[in-house]
Amino acid sequence: MASSLRPEGPEPIARRRLLIGGAGLALAAAASPVGVAAQGSARALKAAVGRVPMVGDGRPETAVWCYDGAVPGPELRFKQGDRVRIEVENDLDDDTTVHWHGLRVPNAMDGVPHLTQLPIRPGGRFVYEFDALDAGTFWYHPHHRSFAQIGRGLAGALVVEERMAPPVDRDVTWVLSDWRLGPDAQHVEDFGDMHDVSHAGRLGNTVTVNGRVSEEFAVRAGERLRLRLVNAANARIFGLRFGGHAPHVVAIDGQPVEPHRPDGGVIVVAPGMRTDLIVDLGGNPGTRHPVLDAFDRRRDPYRVVDLAYSHDLSLRDRPPGPVAPLPANPLAEPTLAGAERHEIVLGGGMMGRRNHGMVRGQRMDMRQMMHNGLAWTINGVAAVGHMHEPMLSLRLGQAYVLAMRNDTAWHHPMHLHGHAFRVLARNGKAAPRREWQDTVLIGPGETADVAFVADNPGNWMFHCHILEHQLGGMMGVVRVA
Ligand code: C2O
Ligand code: CU
């Protein structure tokens, strides 16, 4: 990994902004091996098979499905307010679509097969076009057989830059993934395995940062990083500890949040979610500090990557001032007084209490459901495919509270398309920061209340982002009209 740190010290804001728009972009690209950072509002993207050196030197390359030959795909960068146009070409032997996760796009651009568009056939093309309303860290991935298509490598980061971002020395993205590879470094061909579907999803054995098993991430003492974490794994929930560093969280799911240090110093990023951190690198030149994943308390934390300090002198003696909040995005504030409340109960899975569900209008017990490849329900219904009667019909412009309860023995990161919601409360306790998110992680037996204005018309998916849970029925359609 190249370490291209700017040699100079703190600079006036105006020059920094200039650098971010011009030379600074090349710098950020060199520092993070996420393909070619592309800027400008028109782009082409090709989905095809490829081979990438996922596990590293001297080991076989891994056969993948990928965008523009890389895993993750190229980091797409736009400016807030840009009109974005992306022509997607499908060179796979399978149908596909692209979903712009977290972006509030018009429904027809949301990339859900059969629900918002016809799938892009092999050899076909589709042009996605939308305005980048919100600045922040987003990502893109297929919504057709996601468990296998994302699971083979189709995913990439999409960054919408603020017109005026608080200055940092480097702006870096880590796309976190987790793969189930055999000793030959190839994907184990058991995508959609029923044990994975009915338990924790396809947990892998190989964690990568930006598509590689990474030994180290080069840093320089004294620098201030904006680190954008994207969890593109099928099922793994990360809980990162930054070995002696205490990063501030400044955005969740692309949406600014009051800068804060998370509880216990652990940054939890569930599948589908993003977290933007400001990291002040206060360690000594020449030292190494492991970044650990400590999410699973039953297992020992393992090392994801080392922060490896160069021997260069520190850029500065002390952190460059307090961490400033990011400018807010133009989201409609839900007024709770008039909000309509809906309960949403998540059911199913192994070791759960709810042992039956409705499948295509027919009541089935868990054995029959499993026989049909299903294991999960939302409000008692297990979904098949992307086309169904809406589980909720919402009135355009009205504020809603969704009170979600996880009645299962498993974690579920629940994602709503086309909107961002405020997390009002967890387990009946008010959430102090009322975070805007598009994906909310709900632990076994826990509840989460979220609120939003249904201001984007159309049929929107609502599903668990553990892709095997989504496949196994934990999905529904929310209609806004
Ligand atoms: Cu990240 Cu329904 O998607
Ligand atoms: Cu789930």
Short mmCIF file of C-alpha atoms and ligand atoms in Angstrom, two decimals:
data_model
loop_
_atom_site.label_atom_id
_atom_site.label_comp_id
_atom_site.label_asym_id
_atom_site.label_seq_id
_atom_site.Cartn_x
_atom_site.Cartn_y
_atom_site.Cartn_z
CA MET A 1 0.00 0.00 0.00
CA ALA A 2 1.58 3.30 -1.08
CA SER A 3 2.05 5.88 1.61
CA SER A 4 1.77 9.22 -0.10
CA LEU A 5 1.47 11.65 2.73
CA ARG A 6 1.63 15.31 2.14
CA PRO A 7 4.89 16.49 3.66
CA GLU A 8 3.65 19.92 4.70
CA GLY A 9 1.96 20.84 7.95
CA PRO A 10 -1.46 22.38 8.58
CA GLU A 11 -2.74 24.54 5.80
CA PRO A 12 -5.37 27.19 5.37
CA ILE A 13 -8.80 25.82 4.54
CA ALA A 14 -9.04 27.39 1.09
CA ARG A 15 -5.95 25.59 -0.19
CA ARG A 16 -7.12 22.31 1.24
CA ARG A 17 -10.41 22.56 -0.52
CA LEU A 18 -8.57 23.22 -3.73
CA LEU A 19 -6.46 20.13 -3.17
CA ILE A 20 -9.48 17.98 -2.52
CA GLY A 21 -10.97 19.05 -5.82
CA GLY A 22 -7.80 18.65 -7.84
CA ALA A 23 -4.46 17.17 -6.89
CA GLY A 24 -5.81 15.99 -3.55
CA LEU A 25 -8.03 13.52 -5.33
CA ALA A 26 -5.09 11.82 -7.01
CA LEU A 27 -3.42 11.71 -3.63
CA ALA A 28 -6.38 10.02 -2.01
CA ALA A 29 -6.50 7.50 -4.84
CA ALA A 30 -2.84 6.64 -4.44
CA ALA A 31 -3.19 6.17 -0.72
CA SER A 32 -6.07 3.73 -0.94
CA PRO A 33 -6.07 0.88 -3.43
CA VAL A 34 -9.77 1.14 -4.28
CA GLY A 35 -9.40 1.02 -8.03
CA VAL A 36 -9.40 4.35 -9.78
CA ALA A 37 -11.15 7.14 -8.01
CA ALA A 38 -13.45 8.61 -10.58
CA GLN A 39 -14.96 12.04 -10.46
CA GLY A 40 -17.44 13.71 -12.73
CA SER A 41 -21.09 13.01 -13.10
CA ALA A 42 -21.14 10.56 -16.07
CA ARG A 43 -19.67 7.10 -15.66
CA ALA A 44 -19.77 3.64 -17.18
CA LEU A 45 -19.61 0.48 -15.10
CA LYS A 46 -19.21 -3.06 -16.37
CA ALA A 47 -20.22 -6.15 -14.41
CA ALA A 48 -18.20 -9.18 -15.50
CA VAL A 49 -16.21 -12.12 -14.21
CA GLY A 50 -12.59 -11.52 -13.26
CA ARG A 51 -9.67 -12.75 -11.20
CA VAL A 52 -8.18 -10.81 -8.32
CA PRO A 53 -5.31 -11.45 -5.87
CA MET A 54 -7.56 -11.48 -2.83
CA VAL A 55 -5.39 -13.49 -0.43
CA GLY A 56 -2.16 -11.96 -1.68
CA ASP A 57 1.27 -12.73 -2.96
CA GLY A 58 2.19 -16.28 -3.87
CA ARG A 59 -1.38 -17.51 -3.49
CA PRO A 60 -3.74 -18.24 -6.38
CA GLU A 61 -5.97 -15.47 -7.62
CA THR A 62 -9.65 -15.74 -6.76
CA ALA A 63 -12.27 -16.02 -9.49
CA VAL A 64 -14.82 -13.29 -8.80
CA TRP A 65 -17.73 -11.38 -10.27
CA CYS A 66 -16.83 -7.73 -10.22
CA TYR A 67 -17.27 -4.20 -11.55
CA ASP A 68 -14.60 -2.92 -13.96
CA GLY A 69 -12.32 -5.85 -13.17
CA ALA A 70 -11.80 -5.00 -9.50
CA VAL A 71 -13.00 -6.00 -6.03
CA PRO A 72 -14.33 -3.75 -4.70
CA GLY A 73 -15.44 -1.94 -7.86
CA PRO A 74 -14.14 1.56 -8.55
CA GLU A 75 -14.92 4.14 -5.92
CA LEU A 76 -17.40 6.49 -7.59
CA ARG A 77 -17.05 10.07 -6.41
CA PHE A 78 -19.50 12.84 -7.04
CA LYS A 79 -20.22 16.24 -5.57
CA GLN A 80 -23.40 16.97 -3.68
CA GLY A 81 -25.96 18.36 -6.12
CA ASP A 82 -24.41 16.60 -9.15
CA ARG A 83 -26.68 15.02 -11.70
CA VAL A 84 -25.29 11.48 -11.78
CA ARG A 85 -25.48 9.29 -14.89
CA ILE A 86 -24.10 5.76 -14.79
CA GLU A 87 -24.38 3.37 -17.70
CA VAL A 88 -24.18 -0.22 -16.47
CA GLU A 89 -23.22 -2.99 -18.86
CA ASN A 90 -23.91 -6.59 -17.93
CA ASP A 91 -21.19 -8.92 -19.17
CA LEU A 92 -22.19 -11.69 -16.75
CA ASP A 93 -24.00 -14.91 -17.65
CA ASP A 94 -26.72 -13.95 -15.18
CA ASP A 95 -29.26 -11.14 -14.89
CA THR A 96 -28.25 -8.25 -12.68
CA THR A 97 -29.22 -4.76 -11.48
CA VAL A 98 -27.44 -2.05 -9.52
CA HIS A 99 -28.88 -0.65 -6.32
CA TRP A 100 -27.46 2.61 -4.96
CA HIS A 101 -27.59 1.78 -1.28
CA GLY A 102 -28.53 4.74 0.90
CA LEU A 103 -28.99 7.23 -1.93
CA ARG A 104 -32.45 8.77 -2.10
CA VAL A 105 -33.01 8.18 -5.79
CA PRO A 106 -36.28 8.16 -7.78
CA ASN A 107 -37.95 4.75 -7.49
CA ALA A 108 -37.31 3.79 -11.12
CA MET A 109 -33.53 4.19 -10.49
CA ASP A 110 -33.45 2.02 -7.35
CA GLY A 111 -32.26 -1.15 -9.09
CA VAL A 112 -34.68 -3.72 -7.68
CA PRO A 113 -35.43 -6.39 -10.30
CA HIS A 114 -39.09 -6.68 -11.34
CA LEU A 115 -40.16 -4.18 -8.69
CA THR A 116 -38.52 -1.02 -10.10
CA GLN A 117 -37.03 -2.25 -13.40
CA LEU A 118 -36.59 -5.33 -15.54
CA PRO A 119 -33.35 -7.11 -14.75
CA ILE A 120 -30.44 -6.20 -17.02
CA ARG A 121 -30.04 -9.30 -19.19
CA PRO A 122 -26.62 -10.74 -20.10
CA GLY A 123 -25.22 -8.43 -22.77
CA GLY A 124 -27.71 -5.71 -21.83
CA ARG A 125 -27.30 -2.18 -20.55
CA PHE A 126 -29.20 0.16 -18.28
CA VAL A 127 -28.65 3.84 -17.60
CA TYR A 128 -29.17 5.00 -14.04
CA GLU A 129 -29.66 8.71 -13.59
CA PHE A 130 -30.37 10.65 -10.41
CA ASP A 131 -29.38 13.71 -8.37
CA ALA A 132 -26.90 13.30 -5.54
CA LEU A 133 -29.14 14.90 -2.90
CA ASP A 134 -27.15 13.92 0.17
CA ALA A 135 -23.40 14.11 0.75
CA GLY A 136 -21.91 11.09 2.44
CA THR A 137 -20.59 7.55 2.14
CA PHE A 138 -22.80 5.18 0.16
CA TRP A 139 -22.26 2.03 -1.88
CA TYR A 140 -23.57 0.16 -4.87
CA HIS A 141 -24.32 -3.51 -5.41
CA PRO A 142 -26.68 -5.81 -7.34
CA HIS A 143 -30.16 -6.52 -6.03
CA HIS A 144 -30.61 -9.69 -8.05
CA ARG A 145 -29.52 -12.82 -6.15
CA SER A 146 -27.50 -10.50 -3.91
CA PHE A 147 -26.33 -13.34 -1.66
CA ALA A 148 -24.40 -14.84 -4.60
CA GLN A 149 -23.61 -11.71 -6.63
CA ILE A 150 -22.36 -9.55 -3.76
CA GLY A 151 -20.93 -12.75 -2.28
CA ARG A 152 -18.74 -13.18 -5.38
CA GLY A 153 -17.46 -9.61 -5.33
CA LEU A 154 -19.96 -7.24 -6.93
CA ALA A 155 -19.88 -4.14 -4.71
CA GLY A 156 -18.22 -0.74 -4.60
CA ALA A 157 -18.17 2.49 -2.60
CA LEU A 158 -19.93 5.64 -3.76
CA VAL A 159 -18.88 8.88 -2.12
CA VAL A 160 -20.78 12.13 -2.46
CA GLU A 161 -18.50 14.92 -1.35
CA GLU A 162 -19.74 17.88 0.65
CA ARG A 163 -19.37 21.22 -1.12
CA MET A 164 -17.51 22.33 2.02
CA ALA A 165 -16.00 19.49 3.99
CA PRO A 166 -14.13 19.99 7.25
CA PRO A 167 -10.43 19.74 6.36
CA VAL A 168 -8.50 16.49 6.87
CA ASP A 169 -5.08 15.33 5.73
CA ARG A 170 -6.46 12.28 3.90
CA ASP A 171 -9.88 10.97 2.98
CA VAL A 172 -9.74 7.18 2.78
CA THR A 173 -12.30 4.40 2.26
CA TRP A 174 -12.11 0.89 3.67
CA VAL A 175 -14.56 -1.48 2.05
CA LEU A 176 -14.76 -4.37 4.52
CA SER A 177 -15.66 -7.81 3.21
CA ASP A 178 -15.67 -11.37 4.41
CA TRP A 179 -15.37 -14.34 2.06
CA ARG A 180 -15.71 -18.06 2.43
CA LEU A 181 -12.71 -19.36 0.52
CA GLY A 182 -11.32 -22.86 0.15
CA PRO A 183 -7.60 -23.73 0.40
CA ASP A 184 -7.36 -22.98 -3.34
CA ALA A 185 -8.46 -19.38 -2.58
CA GLN A 186 -11.72 -19.91 -4.53
CA HIS A 187 -15.23 -19.21 -3.22
CA VAL A 188 -16.76 -22.27 -1.61
CA GLU A 189 -19.70 -23.04 -3.88
CA ASP A 190 -22.40 -23.27 -1.24
CA PHE A 191 -24.09 -19.89 -1.72
CA GLY A 192 -27.57 -19.91 -0.23
CA ASP A 193 -26.81 -22.92 1.99
CA MET A 194 -29.84 -23.53 4.25
CA HIS A 195 -27.75 -23.65 7.42
CA ASP A 196 -26.45 -20.16 6.61
CA VAL A 197 -29.95 -19.01 5.69
CA SER A 198 -31.49 -20.16 8.97
CA HIS A 199 -28.60 -19.10 11.24
CA ALA A 200 -26.15 -16.16 11.06
CA GLY A 201 -25.80 -15.99 7.25
CA ARG A 202 -22.76 -16.76 5.14
CA LEU A 203 -19.93 -16.01 7.57
CA GLY A 204 -16.61 -16.38 5.81
CA ASN A 205 -13.05 -17.19 6.79
CA THR A 206 -11.21 -14.39 4.99
CA VAL A 207 -11.68 -10.74 5.92
CA THR A 208 -10.43 -8.19 3.41
CA VAL A 209 -9.94 -4.43 3.41
CA ASN A 210 -10.51 -3.02 -0.09
CA GLY A 211 -10.52 -6.53 -1.52
CA ARG A 212 -7.18 -7.73 -0.13
CA VAL A 213 -6.06 -9.54 2.97
CA SER A 214 -4.16 -6.56 4.33
CA GLU A 215 -1.16 -6.67 6.60
CA GLU A 216 -0.86 -2.98 7.16
CA PHE A 217 -2.30 0.40 6.45
CA ALA A 218 0.42 3.07 6.25
CA VAL A 219 -0.10 6.19 8.35
CA ARG A 220 1.97 9.12 9.46
CA ALA A 221 2.18 10.40 13.02
CA GLY A 222 0.06 13.48 13.59
CA GLU A 223 -2.16 13.21 10.53
CA ARG A 224 -5.92 13.48 10.67
CA LEU A 225 -7.82 10.94 8.58
CA ARG A 226 -11.37 10.78 7.46
CA LEU A 227 -11.90 7.06 7.30
CA ARG A 228 -15.03 5.84 5.54
CA LEU A 229 -15.96 2.29 6.56
CA VAL A 230 -18.32 0.35 4.29
CA ASN A 231 -19.49 -3.11 5.33
CA ALA A 232 -20.01 -5.02 2.07
CA ALA A 233 -19.91 -8.47 3.72
CA ASN A 234 -22.84 -10.85 3.26
CA ALA A 235 -23.23 -11.50 6.97
CA ARG A 236 -20.31 -10.44 9.16
CA ILE A 237 -20.94 -7.64 11.66
CA PHE A 238 -17.74 -5.78 12.47
CA GLY A 239 -17.00 -4.18 15.85
CA LEU A 240 -13.71 -2.40 15.29
CA ARG A 241 -11.24 -1.25 17.94
CA PHE A 242 -8.49 1.06 16.80
CA GLY A 243 -5.74 -0.07 19.21
CA GLY A 244 -5.11 2.94 21.44
CA HIS A 245 -6.74 5.42 19.08
CA ALA A 246 -10.11 6.91 19.88
CA PRO A 247 -11.78 7.83 16.59
CA HIS A 248 -14.79 10.13 16.46
CA VAL A 249 -17.84 8.94 14.56
CA VAL A 250 -19.01 11.83 12.35
CA ALA A 251 -21.51 10.08 10.06
CA ILE A 252 -23.53 6.87 10.02
CA ASP A 253 -24.92 5.52 6.76
CA GLY A 254 -23.68 8.65 5.06
CA GLN A 255 -25.70 10.95 7.30
CA PRO A 256 -23.91 13.38 9.63
CA VAL A 257 -24.16 12.69 13.34
CA GLU A 258 -22.93 14.81 16.25
CA PRO A 259 -19.22 13.85 16.52
CA HIS A 260 -18.78 11.36 19.35
CA ARG A 261 -16.64 8.52 20.59
CA PRO A 262 -18.71 5.35 20.56
CA ASP A 263 -19.45 3.32 23.67
CA GLY A 264 -16.54 1.18 24.79
CA GLY A 265 -14.48 2.42 21.84
CA VAL A 266 -16.03 -0.20 19.55
CA ILE A 267 -17.28 0.93 16.14
CA VAL A 268 -20.07 -1.42 15.12
CA VAL A 269 -20.70 -1.66 11.38
CA ALA A 270 -23.30 -4.22 10.30
CA PRO A 271 -23.72 -5.44 6.73
CA GLY A 272 -24.96 -2.62 4.50
CA MET A 273 -23.94 0.09 6.95
CA ARG A 274 -21.29 2.79 6.67
CA THR A 275 -19.49 4.79 9.34
CA ASP A 276 -17.34 7.85 8.75
CA LEU A 277 -14.62 8.35 11.33
CA ILE A 278 -12.21 11.13 12.08
CA VAL A 279 -9.02 9.46 13.30
CA ASP A 280 -6.20 11.52 14.80
CA LEU A 281 -3.03 9.49 14.52
CA GLY A 282 -1.38 10.23 17.84
CA GLY A 283 1.01 7.25 17.91
CA ASN A 284 4.79 7.44 17.64
CA PRO A 285 6.68 7.19 14.35
CA GLY A 286 7.69 3.62 13.57
CA THR A 287 5.05 1.95 15.79
CA ARG A 288 2.27 -0.48 14.79
CA HIS A 289 -1.22 -0.67 16.23
CA PRO A 290 -3.61 -3.47 15.34
CA VAL A 291 -7.20 -2.72 14.36
CA LEU A 292 -9.23 -5.56 15.87
CA ASP A 293 -12.69 -6.90 15.23
CA ALA A 294 -14.14 -7.45 18.69
CA PHE A 295 -17.82 -7.73 17.77
CA ASP A 296 -18.28 -11.38 18.70
CA ARG A 297 -17.80 -11.53 22.47
CA ARG A 298 -17.70 -15.34 22.45
CA ARG A 299 -14.53 -15.27 20.33
CA ASP A 300 -11.17 -13.63 20.76
CA PRO A 301 -10.82 -10.43 18.78
CA TYR A 302 -8.83 -10.91 15.59
CA ARG A 303 -6.64 -8.49 13.71
CA VAL A 304 -8.15 -6.89 10.62
CA VAL A 305 -5.12 -4.74 9.72
CA ASP A 306 -2.26 -2.89 11.45
CA LEU A 307 -1.97 0.87 11.50
CA ALA A 308 1.71 1.11 10.56
CA TYR A 309 3.34 4.45 11.35
CA SER A 310 6.09 5.62 9.03
CA HIS A 311 9.34 6.84 10.54
CA ASP A 312 8.61 10.38 9.40
CA LEU A 313 8.41 13.08 12.02
CA SER A 314 4.95 13.86 13.30
CA LEU A 315 2.98 16.26 11.11
CA ARG A 316 1.99 18.27 14.17
CA ASP A 317 2.38 18.25 17.96
CA ARG A 318 -1.25 18.02 18.87
CA PRO A 319 -4.51 17.20 17.08
CA PRO A 320 -5.61 19.99 14.74
CA GLY A 321 -8.46 21.31 16.88
CA PRO A 322 -11.78 19.75 17.84
CA VAL A 323 -13.65 17.49 15.43
CA ALA A 324 -16.23 19.61 13.61
CA PRO A 325 -19.67 18.28 12.67
CA LEU A 326 -20.39 17.67 8.98
CA PRO A 327 -22.95 19.93 7.30
CA ALA A 328 -26.48 18.46 7.53
CA ASN A 329 -28.19 16.91 4.52
CA PRO A 330 -31.60 18.14 3.32
CA LEU A 331 -33.77 15.50 5.03
CA ALA A 332 -37.38 16.12 6.00
CA GLU A 333 -37.72 16.20 9.78
CA PRO A 334 -40.51 13.87 10.98
CA THR A 335 -42.81 15.69 13.41
CA LEU A 336 -43.69 13.06 15.96
CA ALA A 337 -46.94 14.66 17.09
CA GLY A 338 -48.77 13.67 13.92
CA ALA A 339 -46.75 10.55 13.14
CA GLU A 340 -48.54 7.28 12.47
CA ARG A 341 -47.09 4.26 14.24
CA HIS A 342 -46.65 0.76 12.82
CA GLU A 343 -45.32 -2.28 14.60
CA ILE A 344 -42.93 -4.55 12.77
CA VAL A 345 -42.07 -7.95 14.22
CA LEU A 346 -39.10 -9.95 12.95
CA GLY A 347 -39.56 -13.69 13.34
CA GLY A 348 -38.14 -17.06 12.41
CA GLY A 349 -34.68 -18.60 12.34
CA MET A 350 -33.26 -21.42 14.37
CA MET A 351 -33.80 -21.32 18.13
CA GLY A 352 -36.57 -18.77 17.68
CA ARG A 353 -40.05 -18.76 19.10
CA ARG A 354 -42.12 -18.04 16.03
CA ASN A 355 -42.13 -21.38 14.23
CA HIS A 356 -44.49 -20.69 11.35
CA GLY A 357 -45.12 -18.13 8.65
CA MET A 358 -47.29 -17.24 5.68
CA VAL A 359 -45.76 -18.15 2.34
CA ARG A 360 -47.64 -16.94 -0.78
CA GLY A 361 -50.80 -16.78 1.34
CA GLN A 362 -50.33 -20.26 2.78
CA ARG A 363 -49.54 -21.01 6.41
CA MET A 364 -46.41 -23.14 6.81
CA ASP A 365 -44.49 -24.46 9.78
CA MET A 366 -40.74 -24.05 9.94
CA ARG A 367 -40.06 -27.45 8.36
CA GLN A 368 -42.24 -26.65 5.35
CA MET A 369 -40.71 -23.17 5.14
CA MET A 370 -37.17 -24.59 5.16
CA HIS A 371 -38.25 -26.97 2.46
CA ASN A 372 -39.08 -23.90 0.37
CA GLY A 373 -35.74 -22.24 1.17
CA LEU A 374 -37.31 -19.91 3.73
CA ALA A 375 -36.63 -19.33 7.41
CA TRP A 376 -37.63 -15.75 8.32
CA THR A 377 -40.71 -13.57 8.53
CA ILE A 378 -41.66 -9.92 8.84
CA ASN A 379 -45.03 -9.55 10.56
CA GLY A 380 -45.55 -13.28 10.04
CA VAL A 381 -44.94 -13.27 6.29
CA ALA A 382 -41.96 -14.87 4.54
CA ALA A 383 -41.22 -13.12 1.24
CA VAL A 384 -40.43 -14.92 -2.01
CA GLY A 385 -38.69 -12.81 -4.66
CA HIS A 386 -39.04 -9.05 -4.96
CA MET A 387 -42.67 -8.72 -6.03
CA HIS A 388 -45.30 -8.79 -3.35
CA GLU A 389 -48.24 -6.96 -2.01
CA PRO A 390 -46.94 -4.12 0.16
CA MET A 391 -46.57 -4.93 3.85
CA LEU A 392 -47.18 -1.23 4.47
CA SER A 393 -48.86 1.46 2.38
CA LEU A 394 -47.77 4.93 3.42
CA ARG A 395 -49.17 8.29 2.42
CA LEU A 396 -46.78 10.59 0.58
CA GLY A 397 -45.62 13.40 2.86
CA GLN A 398 -46.85 11.80 6.09
CA ALA A 399 -44.53 11.11 9.09
CA TYR A 400 -44.27 7.54 10.37
CA VAL A 401 -42.79 5.68 13.30
CA LEU A 402 -41.81 2.08 12.66
CA ALA A 403 -41.55 0.23 15.97
CA MET A 404 -39.44 -2.83 15.21
CA ARG A 405 -39.11 -5.82 17.49
CA ASN A 406 -36.64 -8.62 16.92
CA ASP A 407 -38.39 -11.77 18.08
CA THR A 408 -35.53 -14.01 16.95
CA ALA A 409 -32.28 -15.29 18.43
CA TRP A 410 -30.17 -13.49 15.78
CA HIS A 411 -29.00 -10.00 14.79
CA HIS A 412 -30.72 -8.25 11.89
CA PRO A 413 -29.52 -5.05 10.16
CA MET A 414 -32.84 -3.81 8.71
CA HIS A 415 -32.58 -1.59 5.64
CA LEU A 416 -35.21 0.65 4.04
CA HIS A 417 -34.75 1.87 0.48
CA GLY A 418 -35.37 5.39 -0.76
CA HIS A 419 -35.34 7.12 2.63
CA ALA A 420 -33.25 7.80 5.70
CA PHE A 421 -34.88 7.43 9.12
CA ARG A 422 -34.08 8.79 12.56
CA VAL A 423 -33.38 6.18 15.23
CA LEU A 424 -35.58 7.46 18.05
CA ALA A 425 -35.21 4.75 20.67
CA ARG A 426 -33.62 1.41 21.35
CA ASN A 427 -35.18 -1.01 23.78
CA GLY A 428 -37.59 1.70 24.86
CA LYS A 429 -34.81 4.14 25.76
CA ALA A 430 -34.48 7.37 23.80
CA ALA A 431 -31.44 7.39 21.52
CA PRO A 432 -29.46 10.45 22.61
CA ARG A 433 -28.19 11.37 19.13
CA ARG A 434 -31.28 10.38 17.13
CA GLU A 435 -29.05 9.18 14.31
CA TRP A 436 -30.20 9.33 10.71
CA GLN A 437 -29.59 5.89 9.21
CA ASP A 438 -30.84 3.69 6.38
CA THR A 439 -29.94 0.43 8.09
CA VAL A 440 -30.51 -0.27 11.79
CA LEU A 441 -28.96 -3.22 13.60
CA ILE A 442 -31.36 -4.89 16.02
CA GLY A 443 -29.96 -7.52 18.38
CA PRO A 444 -31.78 -10.67 19.53
CA GLY A 445 -34.85 -9.75 21.58
CA GLU A 446 -34.24 -6.02 21.08
CA THR A 447 -36.40 -3.23 19.74
CA ALA A 448 -35.70 -0.12 17.67
CA ASP A 449 -38.10 2.74 16.93
CA VAL A 450 -37.35 4.79 13.83
CA ALA A 451 -39.13 7.78 12.31
CA PHE A 452 -39.17 9.35 8.87
CA VAL A 453 -41.27 11.29 6.43
CA ALA A 454 -42.48 9.10 3.55
CA ASP A 455 -41.45 11.70 0.98
CA ASN A 456 -40.20 9.53 -1.87
CA PRO A 457 -43.02 7.93 -3.86
CA GLY A 458 -42.80 4.36 -5.08
CA ASN A 459 -42.44 0.74 -4.00
CA TRP A 460 -39.44 0.36 -1.71
CA MET A 461 -37.75 -2.74 -0.37
CA PHE A 462 -37.43 -3.18 3.36
CA HIS A 463 -35.19 -6.10 4.29
CA CYS A 464 -32.49 -7.58 6.44
CA HIS A 465 -29.04 -6.91 4.97
CA ILE A 466 -27.70 -10.26 6.07
CA LEU A 467 -28.13 -11.46 2.51
CA GLU A 468 -29.04 -15.04 3.43
CA HIS A 469 -31.79 -13.73 5.73
CA GLN A 470 -33.09 -11.61 2.88
CA LEU A 471 -33.04 -14.69 0.64
CA GLY A 472 -34.77 -16.66 3.40
CA GLY A 473 -37.80 -14.36 3.48
CA MET A 474 -36.89 -11.38 5.69
CA MET A 475 -38.03 -8.81 3.20
CA GLY A 476 -41.10 -6.79 2.33
CA VAL A 477 -42.33 -3.90 0.22
CA VAL A 478 -43.22 -0.51 1.64
CA ARG A 479 -45.38 1.54 -0.72
CA VAL A 480 -45.35 5.32 -0.60
CA ALA A 481 -48.08 6.97 -2.67
CU1 C2O B 1 -27.92 -2.67 0.15
CU2 C2O B 1 -31.83 -3.65 -0.55
O1 C2O B 1 -29.83 -3.15 -0.24
CU CU B 2 -31.34 -10.85 9.43
#
